[in-house]
XYZ file of N, CA and C in Angstrom:
369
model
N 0.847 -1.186 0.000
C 0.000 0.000 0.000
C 0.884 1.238 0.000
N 0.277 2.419 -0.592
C 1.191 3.657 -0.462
C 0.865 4.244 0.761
N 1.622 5.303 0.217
C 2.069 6.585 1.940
C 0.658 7.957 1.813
N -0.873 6.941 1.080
C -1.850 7.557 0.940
C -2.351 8.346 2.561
N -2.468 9.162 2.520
C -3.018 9.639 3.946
C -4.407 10.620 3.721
N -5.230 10.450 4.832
C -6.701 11.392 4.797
C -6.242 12.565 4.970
N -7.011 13.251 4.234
C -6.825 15.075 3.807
C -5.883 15.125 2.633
N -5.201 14.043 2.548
C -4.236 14.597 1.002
C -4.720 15.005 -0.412
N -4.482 15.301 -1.006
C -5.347 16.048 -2.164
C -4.394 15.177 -3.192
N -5.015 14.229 -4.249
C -4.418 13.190 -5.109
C -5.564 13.631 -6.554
N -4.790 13.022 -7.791
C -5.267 13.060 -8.852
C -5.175 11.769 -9.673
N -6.180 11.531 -10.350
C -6.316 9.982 -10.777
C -7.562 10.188 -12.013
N -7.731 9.154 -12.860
C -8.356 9.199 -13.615
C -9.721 7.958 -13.454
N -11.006 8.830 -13.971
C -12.275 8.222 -13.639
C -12.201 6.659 -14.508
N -12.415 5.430 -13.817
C -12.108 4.063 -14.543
C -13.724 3.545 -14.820
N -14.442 3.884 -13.516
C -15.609 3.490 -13.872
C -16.775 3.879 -13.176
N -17.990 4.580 -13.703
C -18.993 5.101 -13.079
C -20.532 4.281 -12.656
N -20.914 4.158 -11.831
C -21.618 3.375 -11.170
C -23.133 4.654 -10.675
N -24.221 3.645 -10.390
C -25.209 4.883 -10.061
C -24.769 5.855 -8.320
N -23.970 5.077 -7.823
C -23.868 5.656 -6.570
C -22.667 6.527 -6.707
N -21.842 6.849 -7.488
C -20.344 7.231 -7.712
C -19.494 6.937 -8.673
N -18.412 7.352 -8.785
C -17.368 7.345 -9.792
C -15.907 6.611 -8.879
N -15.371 5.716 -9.481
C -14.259 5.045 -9.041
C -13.205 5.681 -10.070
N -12.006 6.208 -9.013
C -10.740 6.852 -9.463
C -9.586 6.230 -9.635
N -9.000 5.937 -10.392
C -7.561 4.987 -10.388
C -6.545 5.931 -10.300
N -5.950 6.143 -8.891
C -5.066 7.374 -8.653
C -3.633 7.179 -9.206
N -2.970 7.798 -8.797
C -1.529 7.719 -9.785
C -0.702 7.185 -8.762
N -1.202 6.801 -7.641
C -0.462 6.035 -6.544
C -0.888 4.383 -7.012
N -1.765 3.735 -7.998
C -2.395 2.743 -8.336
C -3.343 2.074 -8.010
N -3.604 2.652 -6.649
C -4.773 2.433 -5.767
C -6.154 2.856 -6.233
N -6.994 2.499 -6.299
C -8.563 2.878 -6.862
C -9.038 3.814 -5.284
N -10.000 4.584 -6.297
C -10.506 5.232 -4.782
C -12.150 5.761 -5.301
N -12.769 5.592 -4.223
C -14.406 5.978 -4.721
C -15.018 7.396 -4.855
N -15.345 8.413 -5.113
C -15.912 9.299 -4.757
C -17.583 9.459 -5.096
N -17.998 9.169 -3.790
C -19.849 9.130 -4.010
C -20.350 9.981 -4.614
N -21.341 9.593 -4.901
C -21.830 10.750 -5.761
C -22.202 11.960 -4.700
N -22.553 11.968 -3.705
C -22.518 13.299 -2.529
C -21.234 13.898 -2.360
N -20.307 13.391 -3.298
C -18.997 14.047 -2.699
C -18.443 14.896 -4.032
N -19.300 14.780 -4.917
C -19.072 15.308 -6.445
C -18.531 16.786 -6.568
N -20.155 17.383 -5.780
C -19.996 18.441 -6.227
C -20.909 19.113 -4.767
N -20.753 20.218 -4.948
C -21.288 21.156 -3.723
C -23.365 21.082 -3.930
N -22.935 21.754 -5.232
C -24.532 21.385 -5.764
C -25.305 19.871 -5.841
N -26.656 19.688 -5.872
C -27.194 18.050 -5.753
C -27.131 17.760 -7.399
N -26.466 16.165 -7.184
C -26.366 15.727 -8.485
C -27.247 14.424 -8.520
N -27.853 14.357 -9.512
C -28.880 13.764 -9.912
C -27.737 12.357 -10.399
N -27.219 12.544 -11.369
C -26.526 11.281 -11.973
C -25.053 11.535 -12.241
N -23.972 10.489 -11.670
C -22.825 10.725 -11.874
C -22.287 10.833 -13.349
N -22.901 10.491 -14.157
C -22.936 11.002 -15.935
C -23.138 12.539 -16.221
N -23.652 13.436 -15.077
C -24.022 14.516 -15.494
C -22.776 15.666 -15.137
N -21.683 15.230 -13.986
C -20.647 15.693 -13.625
C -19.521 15.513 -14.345
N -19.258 14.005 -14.313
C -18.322 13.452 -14.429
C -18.386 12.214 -16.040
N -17.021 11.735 -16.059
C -16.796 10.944 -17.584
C -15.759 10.026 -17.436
N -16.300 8.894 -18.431
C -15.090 7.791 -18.451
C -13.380 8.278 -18.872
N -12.569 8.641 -18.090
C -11.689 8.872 -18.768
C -11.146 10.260 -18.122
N -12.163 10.700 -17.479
C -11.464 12.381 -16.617
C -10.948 12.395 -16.223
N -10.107 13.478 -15.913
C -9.118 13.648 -14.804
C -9.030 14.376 -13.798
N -9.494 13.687 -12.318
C -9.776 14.614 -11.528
C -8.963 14.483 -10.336
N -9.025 15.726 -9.675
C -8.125 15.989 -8.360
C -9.481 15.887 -7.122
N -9.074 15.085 -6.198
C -9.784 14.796 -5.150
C -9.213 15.168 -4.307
N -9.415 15.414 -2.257
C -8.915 14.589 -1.113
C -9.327 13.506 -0.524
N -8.690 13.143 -0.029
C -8.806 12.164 0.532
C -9.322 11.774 2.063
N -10.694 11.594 2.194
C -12.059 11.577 3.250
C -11.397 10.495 4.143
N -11.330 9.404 3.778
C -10.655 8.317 4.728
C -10.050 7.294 4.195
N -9.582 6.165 4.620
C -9.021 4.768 3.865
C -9.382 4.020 5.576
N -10.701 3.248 4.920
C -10.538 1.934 5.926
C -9.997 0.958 6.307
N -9.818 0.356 7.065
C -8.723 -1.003 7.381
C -8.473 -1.991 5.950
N -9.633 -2.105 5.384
C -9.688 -3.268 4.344
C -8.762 -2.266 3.086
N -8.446 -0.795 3.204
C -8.171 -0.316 2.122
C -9.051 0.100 1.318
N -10.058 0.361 1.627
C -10.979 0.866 0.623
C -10.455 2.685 0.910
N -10.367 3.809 -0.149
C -10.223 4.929 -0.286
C -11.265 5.397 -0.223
N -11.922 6.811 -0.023
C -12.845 7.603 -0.063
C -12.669 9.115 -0.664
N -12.887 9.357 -1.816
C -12.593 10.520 -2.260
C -13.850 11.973 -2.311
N -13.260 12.664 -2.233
C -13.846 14.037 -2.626
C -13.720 15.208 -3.159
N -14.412 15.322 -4.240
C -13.764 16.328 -4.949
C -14.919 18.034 -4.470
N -15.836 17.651 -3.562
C -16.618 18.345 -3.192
C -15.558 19.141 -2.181
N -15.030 18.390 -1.276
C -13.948 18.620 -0.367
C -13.195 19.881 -0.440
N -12.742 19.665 -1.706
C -11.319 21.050 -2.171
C -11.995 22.164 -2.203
N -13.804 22.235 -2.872
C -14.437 23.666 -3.230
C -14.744 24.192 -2.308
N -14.885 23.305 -1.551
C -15.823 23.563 -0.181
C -14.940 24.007 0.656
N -14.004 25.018 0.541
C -12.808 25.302 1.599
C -13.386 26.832 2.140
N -14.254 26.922 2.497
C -14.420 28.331 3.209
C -14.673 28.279 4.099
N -14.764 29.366 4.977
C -14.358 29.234 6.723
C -15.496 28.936 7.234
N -15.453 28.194 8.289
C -16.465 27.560 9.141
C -16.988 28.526 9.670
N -18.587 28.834 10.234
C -19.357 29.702 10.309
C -19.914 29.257 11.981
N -20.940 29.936 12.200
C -21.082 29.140 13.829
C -21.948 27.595 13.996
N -21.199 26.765 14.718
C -21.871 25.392 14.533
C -21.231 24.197 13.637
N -20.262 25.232 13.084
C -18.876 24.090 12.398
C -19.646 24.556 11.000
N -20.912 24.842 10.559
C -21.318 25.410 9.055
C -20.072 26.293 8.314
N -20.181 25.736 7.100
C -19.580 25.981 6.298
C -20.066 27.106 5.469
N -19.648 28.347 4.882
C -20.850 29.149 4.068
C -20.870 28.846 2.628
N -22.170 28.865 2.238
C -22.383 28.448 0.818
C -22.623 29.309 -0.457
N -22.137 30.722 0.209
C -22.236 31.478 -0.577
C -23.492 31.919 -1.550
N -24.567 32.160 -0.517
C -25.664 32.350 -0.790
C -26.857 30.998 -0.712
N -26.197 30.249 -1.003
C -27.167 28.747 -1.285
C -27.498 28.308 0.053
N -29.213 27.871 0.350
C -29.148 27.164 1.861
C -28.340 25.955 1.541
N -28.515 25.470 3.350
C -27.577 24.438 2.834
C -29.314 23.382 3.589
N -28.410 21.931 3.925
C -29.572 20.986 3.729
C -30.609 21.416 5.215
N -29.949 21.716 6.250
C -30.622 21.767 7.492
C -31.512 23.270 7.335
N -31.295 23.888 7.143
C -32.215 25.716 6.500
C -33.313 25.036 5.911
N -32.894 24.490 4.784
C -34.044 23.949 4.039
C -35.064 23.356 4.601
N -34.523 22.703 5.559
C -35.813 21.404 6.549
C -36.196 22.076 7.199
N -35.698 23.252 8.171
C -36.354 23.547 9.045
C -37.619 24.953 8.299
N -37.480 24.857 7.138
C -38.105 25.950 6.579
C -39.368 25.231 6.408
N -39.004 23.763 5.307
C -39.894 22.481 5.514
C -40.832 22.803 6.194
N -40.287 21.629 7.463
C -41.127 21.621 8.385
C -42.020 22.824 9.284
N -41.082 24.162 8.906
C -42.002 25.040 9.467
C -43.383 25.745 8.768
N -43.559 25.178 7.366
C -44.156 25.667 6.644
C -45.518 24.326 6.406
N -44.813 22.963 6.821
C -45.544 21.819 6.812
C -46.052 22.126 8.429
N -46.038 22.323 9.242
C -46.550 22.374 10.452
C -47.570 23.614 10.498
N -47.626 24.381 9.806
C -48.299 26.034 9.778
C -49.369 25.213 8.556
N -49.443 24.779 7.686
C -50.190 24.169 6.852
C -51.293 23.346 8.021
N -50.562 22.305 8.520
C -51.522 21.551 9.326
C -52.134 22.289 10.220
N -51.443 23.061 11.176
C -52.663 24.188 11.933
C -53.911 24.426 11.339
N -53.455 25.160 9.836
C -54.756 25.677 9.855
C -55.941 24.737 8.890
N -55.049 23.824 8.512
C -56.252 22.778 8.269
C -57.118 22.107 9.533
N -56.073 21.842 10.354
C -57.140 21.643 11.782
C -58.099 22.307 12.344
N -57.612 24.089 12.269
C -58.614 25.043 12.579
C -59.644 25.136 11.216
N -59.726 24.483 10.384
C -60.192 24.894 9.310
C -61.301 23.583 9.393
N -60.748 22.792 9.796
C -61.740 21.302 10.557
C -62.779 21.665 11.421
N -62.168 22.076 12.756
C -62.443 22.062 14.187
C -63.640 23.321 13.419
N -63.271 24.298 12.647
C -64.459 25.218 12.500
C -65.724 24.978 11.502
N -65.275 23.729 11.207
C -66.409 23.252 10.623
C -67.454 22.090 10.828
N -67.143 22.131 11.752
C -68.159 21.133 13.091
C -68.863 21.698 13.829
C-alpha cells in the first residue's frame, strides 16, 4: 500500500462510473471511490451529469478503511471556506440541507394548523 493519507489532495483518472459514484484509479495505483454526494457542492442527480469515463480529476482524501478501501472528494477542495457558527460551512448564498428542513417543516406544520382550525371550525 502507499504513503496515501486522509486530507491529502491526489489526482487519478475516472475508470468506472456506477449509479452511486465514480471510481478513481489514482496515480499512486490504488482505486478510490468518490460518491456521488462528494461530487460536487450542488445536488447531483446522476454521476454522468458531472463526471466521464476517462477524466481527470483531483480529489482529497475523506478516509481509507482497514480493508483499504479509499474515499474521495472532490466536493472537499471547493468547499474550503471558513467555518461559520456550529462548524457550518458558508455556501455562498445557497441554503444548505438543514435551513431547508427547518423551513420544511415550518411551513408543513403552519399548513396543518390551519387545516385543523379549518376542521375544528367546521363542526
Amino acid at each position: 500500500m502507499s504513503q496515501l493519507a486522509e486530507g491529502a489532495v491526489v489526482s487519478g483518472e475516472v475508470v468506472a462510473i456506477k449509479p452511486f459514484g465514480a471510481f478513481v484509479k489514482l496515480e499512486s495505483g490504488e482505486t478510490g471511490l468518490i460518491h456521488i454526494s462528494q461530487i460536487s457542492a450542488k445536488f447531483v442527480e446522476k454521476v454522468e451529469d458531472e463526471l466521464s469515463m476517462g477524466d481527470t480529476v483531483k480529489a482529497k482524501v475523506l478516509s481509507i478503511d482497514p480493508s483499504g478501501k479509499i474515499s474521495l472528494s472532490i466536493k472537499a477542495l471547493s468547499d474550503d471556506r471558513p467555518r461559520g457558527p456550529r462548524g457550518r460551512r458558508g455556501r455562498g448564498g445557497a441554503p444548505d440541507f438543514e435551513d431547508m428542513m427547518k423551513k420544511w417543516m415550518k411551513s408543513s406544520e403552519e399548513r396543518l394548523s390551519a387545516l385543523a382550525a379549518k376542521q375544528k371550525k367546521g363542526r
